[in-house]
Amino acid sequence: MELEKNNYINSLFEFYEPLLTKKQANYIELYYADDYSLGEIAGEYSVSRQAVYDNIRRSEKILQQYEDKLNLYHSFIDRNNKLDQIQTYVGKKYPHDEKLNSMIKNLETTEEQ
């Protein structure tokens, strides 16, 4: 459960980082991406652990609110799932169609950017 939450918050952070304040982004990145403890972050910013905890929880809620309104992450996942289905189908039915396979690879590359 904790690993799923970490992955989810990291994913939301990738999409919505520019919408957070610098401090919020730093705390989230240190805590979730770099695996710093609350105490380590508190020491680095000369604040209490409680202040770091409150900021991270508030930032998590903000990230979730952005996702609830903009739906960028879930749309990305949905598009990738559909692309996977198309790739599987084309791989089975049209494995030698170079043009079609090239177009799918271009879609894949576009989605990764």
PDB file of C-alpha atoms in Angstrom:
ATOM      1  CA  MET A   1       0.000   0.000   0.000  1.00  0.00           C
ATOM      2  CA  GLU A   2       2.744   2.442   0.951  1.00  0.00           C
ATOM      3  CA  LEU A   3       4.692   1.687  -2.226  1.00  0.00           C
ATOM      4  CA  GLU A   4       1.574   2.272  -4.330  1.00  0.00           C
ATOM      5  CA  LYS A   5       1.003   5.612  -2.620  1.00  0.00           C
ATOM      6  CA  ASN A   6       4.631   6.620  -3.206  1.00  0.00           C
ATOM      7  CA  ASN A   7       4.404   5.718  -6.888  1.00  0.00           C
ATOM      8  CA  TYR A   8       1.092   7.544  -7.242  1.00  0.00           C
ATOM      9  CA  ILE A   9       2.363  10.733  -5.568  1.00  0.00           C
ATOM     10  CA  ASN A  10       5.548  10.608  -7.666  1.00  0.00           C
ATOM     11  CA  SER A  11       3.432  10.285 -10.807  1.00  0.00           C
ATOM     12  CA  LEU A  12       1.209  13.196  -9.838  1.00  0.00           C
ATOM     13  CA  PHE A  13       4.331  15.195  -8.995  1.00  0.00           C
ATOM     14  CA  GLU A  14       5.718  14.615 -12.491  1.00  0.00           C
ATOM     15  CA  PHE A  15       2.587  16.096 -14.013  1.00  0.00           C
ATOM     16  CA  TYR A  16       1.874  18.927 -11.602  1.00  0.00           C
ATOM     17  CA  GLU A  17       5.261  19.962 -10.174  1.00  0.00           C
ATOM     18  CA  PRO A  18       5.226  23.353 -11.948  1.00  0.00           C
ATOM     19  CA  LEU A  19       1.973  24.210 -10.152  1.00  0.00           C
ATOM     20  CA  LEU A  20       3.467  23.757  -6.674  1.00  0.00           C
ATOM     21  CA  THR A  21       5.483  26.342  -4.816  1.00  0.00           C
ATOM     22  CA  LYS A  22       9.232  25.779  -4.782  1.00  0.00           C
ATOM     23  CA  LYS A  23       9.126  24.729  -1.134  1.00  0.00           C
ATOM     24  CA  GLN A  24       6.258  22.284  -1.707  1.00  0.00           C
ATOM     25  CA  ALA A  25       8.049  20.796  -4.695  1.00  0.00           C
ATOM     26  CA  ASN A  26      11.318  20.455  -2.766  1.00  0.00           C
ATOM     27  CA  TYR A  27       9.662  18.724   0.189  1.00  0.00           C
ATOM     28  CA  ILE A  28       7.694  16.324  -2.013  1.00  0.00           C
ATOM     29  CA  GLU A  29      10.735  15.505  -4.121  1.00  0.00           C
ATOM     30  CA  LEU A  30      12.967  14.911  -1.114  1.00  0.00           C
ATOM     31  CA  TYR A  31      10.382  12.815   0.719  1.00  0.00           C
ATOM     32  CA  TYR A  32       8.965  10.725  -2.120  1.00  0.00           C
ATOM     33  CA  ALA A  33      11.603  10.657  -4.858  1.00  0.00           C
ATOM     34  CA  ASP A  34      14.800  10.856  -2.793  1.00  0.00           C
ATOM     35  CA  ASP A  35      13.430   8.914   0.217  1.00  0.00           C
ATOM     36  CA  TYR A  36      14.490  11.475   2.841  1.00  0.00           C
ATOM     37  CA  SER A  37      12.957  11.151   6.298  1.00  0.00           C
ATOM     38  CA  LEU A  38      10.943  13.962   7.846  1.00  0.00           C
ATOM     39  CA  GLY A  39      13.846  14.593  10.221  1.00  0.00           C
ATOM     40  CA  GLU A  40      16.361  14.886   7.380  1.00  0.00           C
ATOM     41  CA  ILE A  41      14.193  17.370   5.519  1.00  0.00           C
ATOM     42  CA  ALA A  42      13.544  19.320   8.725  1.00  0.00           C
ATOM     43  CA  GLY A  43      17.283  19.520   9.395  1.00  0.00           C
ATOM     44  CA  GLU A  44      18.024  20.697   5.883  1.00  0.00           C
ATOM     45  CA  TYR A  45      15.439  23.496   6.060  1.00  0.00           C
ATOM     46  CA  SER A  46      15.840  24.311   9.772  1.00  0.00           C
ATOM     47  CA  VAL A  47      12.170  23.681  10.555  1.00  0.00           C
ATOM     48  CA  SER A  48      10.352  21.201  12.765  1.00  0.00           C
ATOM     49  CA  ARG A  49       9.438  17.708  11.616  1.00  0.00           C
ATOM     50  CA  GLN A  50       5.810  18.646  12.182  1.00  0.00           C
ATOM     51  CA  ALA A  51       6.137  21.581   9.792  1.00  0.00           C
ATOM     52  CA  VAL A  52       7.583  19.275   7.130  1.00  0.00           C
ATOM     53  CA  TYR A  53       4.857  16.683   7.738  1.00  0.00           C
ATOM     54  CA  ASP A  54       2.101  19.313   7.481  1.00  0.00           C
ATOM     55  CA  ASN A  55       3.594  20.761   4.293  1.00  0.00           C
ATOM     56  CA  ILE A  56       3.887  17.326   2.658  1.00  0.00           C
ATOM     57  CA  ARG A  57       0.307  16.341   3.567  1.00  0.00           C
ATOM     58  CA  ARG A  58      -1.013  19.678   2.305  1.00  0.00           C
ATOM     59  CA  SER A  59       0.995  19.261  -0.908  1.00  0.00           C
ATOM     60  CA  GLU A  60      -0.381  15.746  -1.405  1.00  0.00           C
ATOM     61  CA  LYS A  61      -3.904  17.116  -1.135  1.00  0.00           C
ATOM     62  CA  ILE A  62      -3.083  19.879  -3.604  1.00  0.00           C
ATOM     63  CA  LEU A  63      -1.653  17.358  -6.090  1.00  0.00           C
ATOM     64  CA  GLN A  64      -4.799  15.255  -5.760  1.00  0.00           C
ATOM     65  CA  GLN A  65      -7.001  18.318  -6.269  1.00  0.00           C
ATOM     66  CA  TYR A  66      -5.113  19.140  -9.473  1.00  0.00           C
ATOM     67  CA  GLU A  67      -5.610  15.579 -10.676  1.00  0.00           C
ATOM     68  CA  ASP A  68      -9.310  15.654  -9.772  1.00  0.00           C
ATOM     69  CA  LYS A  69      -9.764  18.796 -11.856  1.00  0.00           C
ATOM     70  CA  LEU A  70      -7.339  18.256 -14.735  1.00  0.00           C
ATOM     71  CA  ASN A  71      -7.173  14.459 -14.904  1.00  0.00           C
ATOM     72  CA  LEU A  72      -3.798  14.478 -16.683  1.00  0.00           C
ATOM     73  CA  TYR A  73      -2.346  11.398 -14.978  1.00  0.00           C
ATOM     74  CA  HIS A  74      -5.389   9.164 -15.427  1.00  0.00           C
ATOM     75  CA  SER A  75      -5.787  10.281 -19.037  1.00  0.00           C
ATOM     76  CA  PHE A  76      -2.129   9.434 -19.635  1.00  0.00           C
ATOM     77  CA  ILE A  77      -2.607   5.949 -18.151  1.00  0.00           C
ATOM     78  CA  ASP A  78      -5.749   5.420 -20.218  1.00  0.00           C
ATOM     79  CA  ARG A  79      -4.006   6.471 -23.446  1.00  0.00           C
ATOM     80  CA  ASN A  80      -1.070   4.174 -22.700  1.00  0.00           C
ATOM     81  CA  ASN A  81      -3.397   1.226 -22.054  1.00  0.00           C
ATOM     82  CA  LYS A  82      -5.176   1.835 -25.355  1.00  0.00           C
ATOM     83  CA  LEU A  83      -1.847   2.144 -27.160  1.00  0.00           C
ATOM     84  CA  ASP A  84      -0.747  -1.173 -25.639  1.00  0.00           C
ATOM     85  CA  GLN A  85      -3.922  -2.814 -26.928  1.00  0.00           C
ATOM     86  CA  ILE A  86      -3.345  -1.409 -30.401  1.00  0.00           C
ATOM     87  CA  GLN A  87       0.285  -2.576 -30.369  1.00  0.00           C
ATOM     88  CA  THR A  88      -0.741  -6.089 -29.357  1.00  0.00           C
ATOM     89  CA  TYR A  89      -3.407  -6.251 -32.049  1.00  0.00           C
ATOM     90  CA  VAL A  90      -1.141  -4.909 -34.777  1.00  0.00           C
ATOM     91  CA  GLY A  91       1.670  -7.212 -33.668  1.00  0.00           C
ATOM     92  CA  LYS A  92      -0.616 -10.230 -34.101  1.00  0.00           C
ATOM     93  CA  LYS A  93      -2.573  -9.204 -37.218  1.00  0.00           C
ATOM     94  CA  TYR A  94      -0.123  -6.995 -39.121  1.00  0.00           C
ATOM     95  CA  PRO A  95       3.406  -7.867 -37.956  1.00  0.00           C
ATOM     96  CA  HIS A  96       4.960  -7.128 -41.367  1.00  0.00           C
ATOM     97  CA  ASP A  97       3.242  -3.795 -42.024  1.00  0.00           C
ATOM     98  CA  GLU A  98       6.246  -1.504 -41.575  1.00  0.00           C
ATOM     99  CA  LYS A  99       4.281   1.720 -42.071  1.00  0.00           C
ATOM    100  CA  LEU A 100       1.689   0.801 -39.433  1.00  0.00           C
ATOM    101  CA  ASN A 101       4.329  -0.360 -36.934  1.00  0.00           C
ATOM    102  CA  SER A 102       6.314   2.826 -37.554  1.00  0.00           C
ATOM    103  CA  MET A 103       3.227   4.965 -36.894  1.00  0.00           C
ATOM    104  CA  ILE A 104       2.614   3.159 -33.604  1.00  0.00           C
ATOM    105  CA  LYS A 105       6.236   3.657 -32.553  1.00  0.00           C
ATOM    106  CA  ASN A 106       5.825   7.393 -33.297  1.00  0.00           C
ATOM    107  CA  LEU A 107       2.727   7.491 -31.096  1.00  0.00           C
ATOM    108  CA  GLU A 108       4.668   5.733 -28.361  1.00  0.00           C
ATOM    109  CA  THR A 109       7.522   8.234 -28.590  1.00  0.00           C
ATOM    110  CA  THR A 110       5.122  11.178 -28.536  1.00  0.00           C
ATOM    111  CA  GLU A 111       3.393   9.834 -25.432  1.00  0.00           C
ATOM    112  CA  GLU A 112       6.701   9.406 -23.585  1.00  0.00           C
ATOM    113  CA  GLN A 113       7.609  13.027 -24.110  1.00  0.00           C
TER     114      GLN A 113
END
